[in-house]
mmCIF file of C-alpha atoms in Angstrom:
data_model
loop_
_atom_site.group_PDB
_atom_site.id
_atom_site.type_symbol
_atom_site.label_atom_id
_atom_site.label_comp_id
_atom_site.label_asym_id
_atom_site.label_seq_id
_atom_site.Cartn_x
_atom_site.Cartn_y
_atom_site.Cartn_z
ATOM 1 C CA LEU A 1 -5.447 -20.274 15.572
ATOM 2 C CA ASP A 2 -2.475 -22.712 15.747
ATOM 3 C CA ASP A 3 -0.474 -20.273 13.567
ATOM 4 C CA GLY A 4 -0.940 -17.420 16.114
ATOM 5 C CA SER A 5 -3.557 -15.544 13.902
ATOM 6 C CA GLU A 6 -6.617 -14.180 15.837
ATOM 7 C CA LEU A 7 -10.157 -13.708 14.156
ATOM 8 C CA ALA A 8 -12.461 -11.346 16.036
ATOM 9 C CA LEU A 9 -16.184 -12.813 15.902
ATOM 10 C CA GLN A 10 -17.726 -9.901 17.548
ATOM 11 C CA ARG A 11 -19.066 -8.577 14.014
ATOM 12 C CA LEU A 12 -21.008 -11.885 13.820
ATOM 13 C CA ALA A 13 -23.061 -11.517 16.829
ATOM 14 C CA PRO A 14 -25.778 -9.244 15.427
ATOM 15 C CA LEU A 15 -26.323 -12.003 12.711
ATOM 16 C CA VAL A 16 -27.020 -15.063 14.711
ATOM 17 C CA ASP A 17 -30.782 -14.949 14.361
ATOM 18 C CA ASP A 18 -30.303 -15.168 10.312
ATOM 19 C CA ALA A 19 -28.602 -18.331 9.317
ATOM 20 C CA ALA A 20 -27.916 -17.468 5.850
ATOM 21 C CA ALA A 21 -26.369 -13.983 6.961
ATOM 22 C CA LEU A 22 -24.324 -15.630 9.494
ATOM 23 C CA ALA A 23 -22.894 -18.174 7.047
ATOM 24 C CA ARG A 24 -21.985 -15.306 4.750
ATOM 25 C CA GLY A 25 -20.528 -13.310 7.336
ATOM 26 C CA ALA A 26 -18.562 -16.198 8.594
ATOM 27 C CA ALA A 27 -17.202 -17.207 5.303
ATOM 28 C CA ALA A 28 -16.195 -13.396 4.597
ATOM 29 C CA LEU A 29 -14.030 -13.289 7.735
ATOM 30 C CA VAL A 30 -12.415 -16.851 6.964
ATOM 31 C CA ALA A 31 -11.647 -15.445 3.499
ATOM 32 C CA LEU A 32 -9.341 -13.103 4.951
ATOM 33 C CA LEU A 33 -7.041 -15.466 6.949
ATOM 34 C CA PRO A 34 -3.593 -16.249 5.286
ATOM 35 C CA GLY A 35 -3.894 -19.004 2.598
ATOM 36 C CA ALA A 36 -7.615 -18.831 2.525
ATOM 37 C CA THR A 37 -9.638 -18.736 -0.974
ATOM 38 C CA PRO A 38 -10.781 -15.151 -0.880
ATOM 39 C CA THR A 39 -14.478 -14.557 -1.460
ATOM 40 C CA GLU A 40 -15.062 -13.659 -5.136
ATOM 41 C CA LEU A 41 -15.830 -9.934 -5.431
ATOM 42 C CA GLY A 42 -17.406 -8.174 -8.383
ATOM 43 C CA TRP A 43 -15.966 -4.767 -9.391
ATOM 44 C CA ASP A 44 -19.108 -3.044 -7.761
ATOM 45 C CA GLU A 45 -18.161 -4.339 -4.238
ATOM 46 C CA ALA A 46 -14.565 -4.161 -4.604
ATOM 47 C CA ALA A 47 -14.314 -0.639 -6.018
ATOM 48 C CA SER A 48 -14.527 1.107 -2.728
ATOM 49 C CA ARG A 49 -12.308 -1.310 -0.903
ATOM 50 C CA LEU A 50 -9.303 -1.229 -3.624
ATOM 51 C CA ARG A 51 -6.159 0.649 -2.869
ATOM 52 C CA PRO A 52 -2.598 0.042 -3.995
ATOM 53 C CA ARG A 53 0.319 -1.117 -1.786
ATOM 54 C CA LEU A 54 3.819 -0.621 -2.225
ATOM 55 C CA VAL A 55 5.887 -3.712 -1.488
ATOM 56 C CA GLY A 56 9.742 -4.142 -1.608
ATOM 57 C CA ASP A 57 11.866 -7.407 -2.990
ATOM 58 C CA ALA A 58 12.174 -8.705 0.537
ATOM 59 C CA PHE A 59 8.536 -9.118 1.093
ATOM 60 C CA LEU A 60 8.272 -10.900 -2.362
ATOM 61 C CA LEU A 61 10.780 -13.147 -1.525
ATOM 62 C CA GLY A 62 9.242 -13.926 1.913
ATOM 63 C CA LEU A 63 6.274 -15.125 0.045
ATOM 64 C CA GLY A 64 7.951 -17.365 -2.272
ATOM 65 C CA PRO A 65 5.904 -19.293 -4.651
ATOM 66 C CA GLN A 66 2.711 -17.547 -3.367
ATOM 67 C CA ALA A 67 3.923 -14.077 -4.948
ATOM 68 C CA ALA A 68 3.017 -15.413 -8.497
ATOM 69 C CA GLY A 69 -0.437 -15.355 -7.684
ATOM 70 C CA LEU A 70 -0.677 -11.951 -6.544
ATOM 71 C CA ALA A 71 -1.670 -8.751 -8.619
ATOM 72 C CA LEU A 72 1.705 -7.310 -8.905
ATOM 73 C CA VAL A 73 3.365 -4.451 -11.225
ATOM 74 C CA ALA A 74 7.012 -3.760 -11.045
ATOM 75 C CA LEU A 75 7.584 -0.058 -10.390
ATOM 76 C CA ALA A 76 11.295 0.662 -9.970
ATOM 77 C CA PRO A 77 14.322 -1.227 -8.753
ATOM 78 C CA GLY A 78 13.284 -2.591 -5.368
ATOM 79 C CA LEU A 79 9.668 -1.566 -5.686
ATOM 80 C CA SER A 80 6.489 -3.212 -6.836
ATOM 81 C CA VAL A 81 2.862 -2.244 -6.762
ATOM 82 C CA ALA A 82 0.470 -4.819 -5.207
ATOM 83 C CA HIS A 83 -3.374 -4.223 -4.655
ATOM 84 C CA GLN A 84 -5.272 -4.581 -1.366
ATOM 85 C CA LEU A 85 -8.903 -4.904 -0.471
ATOM 86 C CA ALA A 86 -9.477 -2.820 2.800
ATOM 87 C CA TYR A 87 -11.808 -4.270 5.379
ATOM 88 C CA GLU A 88 -12.427 -3.022 8.945
ATOM 89 C CA GLY A 89 -9.047 -3.688 10.805
ATOM 90 C CA ARG A 90 -7.613 -5.738 8.199
ATOM 91 C CA ALA A 91 -6.884 -5.878 4.357
ATOM 92 C CA ARG A 92 -5.906 -8.730 2.011
ATOM 93 C CA PHE A 93 -4.037 -8.918 -1.167
ATOM 94 C CA VAL A 94 -5.742 -8.814 -4.418
ATOM 95 C CA ARG A 95 -5.110 -11.961 -6.611
ATOM 96 C CA ARG A 96 -4.045 -11.749 -10.404
ATOM 97 C CA GLU A 97 -7.115 -13.112 -11.690
ATOM 98 C CA GLU A 98 -9.326 -10.721 -9.553
ATOM 99 C CA LEU A 99 -7.642 -7.702 -10.860
ATOM 100 C CA SER A 100 -7.715 -9.232 -14.390
ATOM 101 C CA ARG A 101 -11.573 -9.691 -14.058
ATOM 102 C CA TRP A 102 -12.067 -6.117 -12.797
ATOM 103 C CA GLU A 103 -10.005 -4.741 -15.432
ATOM 104 C CA ALA A 104 -11.861 -6.492 -18.117
ATOM 105 C CA ALA A 105 -15.104 -5.233 -16.603
ATOM 106 C CA VAL A 106 -14.203 -1.434 -16.587
ATOM 107 C CA GLY A 107 -10.926 -0.987 -18.005
ATOM 108 C CA ARG A 108 -7.271 -0.921 -16.753
ATOM 109 C CA GLU A 109 -7.056 2.637 -16.285
ATOM 110 C CA ALA A 110 -10.408 3.036 -14.302
ATOM 111 C CA VAL A 111 -9.327 0.153 -11.725
ATOM 112 C CA ARG A 112 -6.038 2.081 -11.388
ATOM 113 C CA ALA A 113 -7.620 5.429 -10.836
ATOM 114 C CA ARG A 114 -10.096 4.066 -8.534
ATOM 115 C CA GLY A 115 -7.156 2.653 -6.132
ATOM 116 C CA LEU A 116 -5.439 5.814 -6.033
ATOM 117 C CA ALA A 117 -8.548 7.740 -5.455
ATOM 118 C CA ASN A 118 -9.209 5.425 -2.388
ATOM 119 C CA LEU A 119 -5.592 6.012 -1.209
ATOM 120 C CA ALA A 120 -6.009 9.829 -1.592
ATOM 121 C CA ARG A 121 -9.032 10.295 0.394
ATOM 122 C CA ARG A 122 -6.761 10.610 3.587
ATOM 123 C CA PRO A 123 -4.122 13.429 3.069
ATOM 124 C CA PRO A 124 -0.649 12.670 4.521
ATOM 125 C CA VAL A 125 0.366 14.146 7.738
ATOM 126 C CA TRP A 126 3.780 15.796 7.090
ATOM 127 C CA VAL A 127 6.471 16.372 9.755
ATOM 128 C CA HIS A 128 9.751 18.046 9.592
ATOM 129 C CA ALA A 129 12.212 16.081 11.747
ATOM 130 C CA ASP A 130 15.992 15.542 11.535
ATOM 131 C CA GLY A 131 16.282 17.942 8.366
ATOM 132 C CA LEU A 132 13.966 15.405 6.523
ATOM 133 C CA LEU A 133 10.486 15.577 5.551
ATOM 134 C CA HIS A 134 8.248 12.738 6.806
ATOM 135 C CA ALA A 135 4.874 11.450 6.021
ATOM 136 C CA ARG A 136 3.604 9.948 9.266
ATOM 137 C CA THR A 137 -0.328 9.591 9.135
ATOM 138 C CA GLY A 138 -0.394 6.057 10.951
ATOM 139 C CA ASP A 139 -2.680 4.403 8.560
ATOM 140 C CA GLY A 140 -0.296 2.032 7.128
ATOM 141 C CA LEU A 141 0.075 3.547 3.754
ATOM 142 C CA ASP A 142 2.348 6.543 4.022
ATOM 143 C CA GLY A 143 4.914 4.532 1.872
ATOM 144 C CA THR A 144 2.515 3.914 -0.663
ATOM 145 C CA ARG A 145 1.632 7.523 -1.049
ATOM 146 C CA LEU A 146 4.657 7.771 -3.150
ATOM 147 C CA LEU A 147 2.310 6.648 -5.996
ATOM 148 C CA LEU A 148 -0.134 9.766 -5.485
ATOM 149 C CA PRO A 149 -0.401 11.903 -8.547
ATOM 150 C CA GLY A 150 -0.630 15.257 -6.524
ATOM 151 C CA LEU A 151 2.430 14.391 -4.307
ATOM 152 C CA GLU A 152 5.078 16.556 -5.955
ATOM 153 C CA ALA A 153 2.978 19.690 -5.181
ATOM 154 C CA GLN A 154 2.658 18.767 -1.722
ATOM 155 C CA LEU A 155 6.553 18.335 -1.556
ATOM 156 C CA ARG A 156 7.035 21.537 -3.230
ATOM 157 C CA ALA A 157 4.907 23.294 -0.773
ATOM 158 C CA GLU A 158 6.816 21.767 2.187
ATOM 159 C CA LEU A 159 10.475 21.883 0.751
ATOM 160 C CA GLY A 160 10.473 24.342 -2.096
ATOM 161 C CA VAL A 161 11.834 24.195 -5.493
ATOM 162 C CA GLY A 162 14.790 22.071 -6.775
ATOM 163 C CA PRO A 163 15.476 18.336 -7.334
ATOM 164 C CA LEU A 164 14.052 16.185 -4.704
ATOM 165 C CA LEU A 165 14.715 12.643 -3.603
ATOM 166 C CA LEU A 166 12.478 10.141 -1.606
ATOM 167 C CA ALA A 167 12.610 6.948 0.365
ATOM 168 C CA VAL A 168 9.884 4.388 1.363
ATOM 169 C CA PRO A 169 11.962 2.326 4.079
ATOM 170 C CA HIS A 170 8.737 0.761 5.469
ATOM 171 C CA ARG A 171 5.022 1.084 4.863
ATOM 172 C CA ASP A 172 4.337 3.706 7.484
ATOM 173 C CA LEU A 173 6.909 6.218 6.224
ATOM 174 C CA LEU A 174 7.516 8.247 3.408
ATOM 175 C CA LEU A 175 10.687 10.403 3.375
ATOM 176 C CA ALA A 176 11.687 13.285 1.158
ATOM 177 C CA ALA A 177 14.476 15.796 1.037
ATOM 178 C CA PRO A 178 16.254 18.030 -1.392
ATOM 179 C CA ALA A 179 18.832 16.435 -3.424
ATOM 180 C CA VAL A 180 21.664 18.188 -1.631
ATOM 181 C CA ASP A 181 20.729 16.122 1.522
ATOM 182 C CA ARG A 182 21.320 12.834 -0.093
ATOM 183 C CA GLU A 183 23.379 11.476 2.258
ATOM 184 C CA ARG A 184 21.283 12.004 5.223
ATOM 185 C CA LEU A 185 18.280 10.659 3.629
ATOM 186 C CA ALA A 186 20.266 7.661 2.562
ATOM 187 C CA VAL A 187 21.524 6.887 6.092
ATOM 188 C CA GLN A 188 17.918 7.476 7.606
ATOM 189 C CA ALA A 189 16.232 5.323 4.943
ATOM 190 C CA ALA A 190 18.628 2.480 5.428
ATOM 191 C CA ASP A 191 18.273 2.630 9.348
ATOM 192 C CA ALA A 192 14.562 2.770 9.313
ATOM 193 C CA PHE A 193 14.463 -0.188 6.848
ATOM 194 C CA SER A 194 16.453 -2.205 8.906
ATOM 195 C CA ARG A 195 14.329 -1.786 11.929
ATOM 196 C CA ALA A 196 11.125 -2.260 10.417
ATOM 197 C CA PRO A 197 8.799 -5.292 10.528
ATOM 198 C CA HIS A 198 7.265 -4.036 7.352
ATOM 199 C CA GLY A 199 10.178 -2.886 5.402
ATOM 200 C CA VAL A 200 9.803 -1.840 1.786
ATOM 201 C CA SER A 201 12.991 -0.612 0.466
ATOM 202 C CA PRO A 202 16.279 0.995 1.762
ATOM 203 C CA GLU A 203 17.027 2.901 -1.768
ATOM 204 C CA LEU A 204 16.336 6.310 -2.795
ATOM 205 C CA TYR A 205 13.880 7.432 -5.608
ATOM 206 C CA ARG A 206 12.734 10.179 -7.421
ATOM 207 C CA ARG A 207 9.708 11.257 -9.577
ATOM 208 C CA HIS A 208 10.416 12.071 -13.200
ATOM 209 C CA GLU A 209 7.630 12.882 -15.820
ATOM 210 C CA GLY A 210 5.105 10.917 -13.710
ATOM 211 C CA ARG A 211 7.450 8.008 -13.267
ATOM 212 C CA ILE A 212 9.149 6.455 -10.192
ATOM 213 C CA GLU A 213 13.194 6.058 -10.860
ATOM 214 C CA ALA A 214 16.011 4.933 -8.988
ATOM 215 C CA ALA A 215 18.117 7.888 -7.673
#
C-alpha cells in the first residue's frame, strides 16, 4: 500500500470458489489495517484472541487523538494497559466501545481474567545476563508479562527473597533485579528504552499487594 503497509493475501486463496467466504475473509484482513474500521466481534469470537498489552506514554502521544478511541486503563506512572486481538502474524488494538460491549455481556472481571489467561499460555523464557534477570520469550509480549498474577513466584524462584525491582523498557523485554541492584537496572532499562522501536518505559517499578507501583 502507499503507506508502506503490506497485506498477505495467501490466506484468501482457498476461498476463491466461495464468493461469500471470500468477501468475509477480505473484509477481515482489511479490518486489520491501520485506520480501518474493525469487524465487530462478539465475545465468543473475541475471547480466545484477547490479550492485554502494556503501552507507555510515548506510544500514546504518538497516536494523538486516536488514543481516545482505544480501550486503555492507567496502570502506573508512564504505563497503561491496552488490549489487543491476536491474529496470525498480526494483532490489532481493541476499541473502547468493543471492550465495553464484552464487559456488559460477561462482566469486567471475566474479560480481564480471560486476557491474562491467554497471555499466560506461553510461559516466559528467563535469562540471567549482566547481573539482571531478563524475560526474552520473543513473542512481543514479554513487557506485558509484568501483569501476570503468577509473576512474583517465578521471580522469587529465579532471584530469591528480598525486595525486587522491575522494568519494561520495550515490548520484548521484562527486566528484574534485587533492589540492591537498582542502579544497574536503571541504566540498562534506560538504554534499552532509548534504542527500542517499540519502547514502553525507562522507569522502574515494583509489585506491591497485587498492584504495580513506581519504584
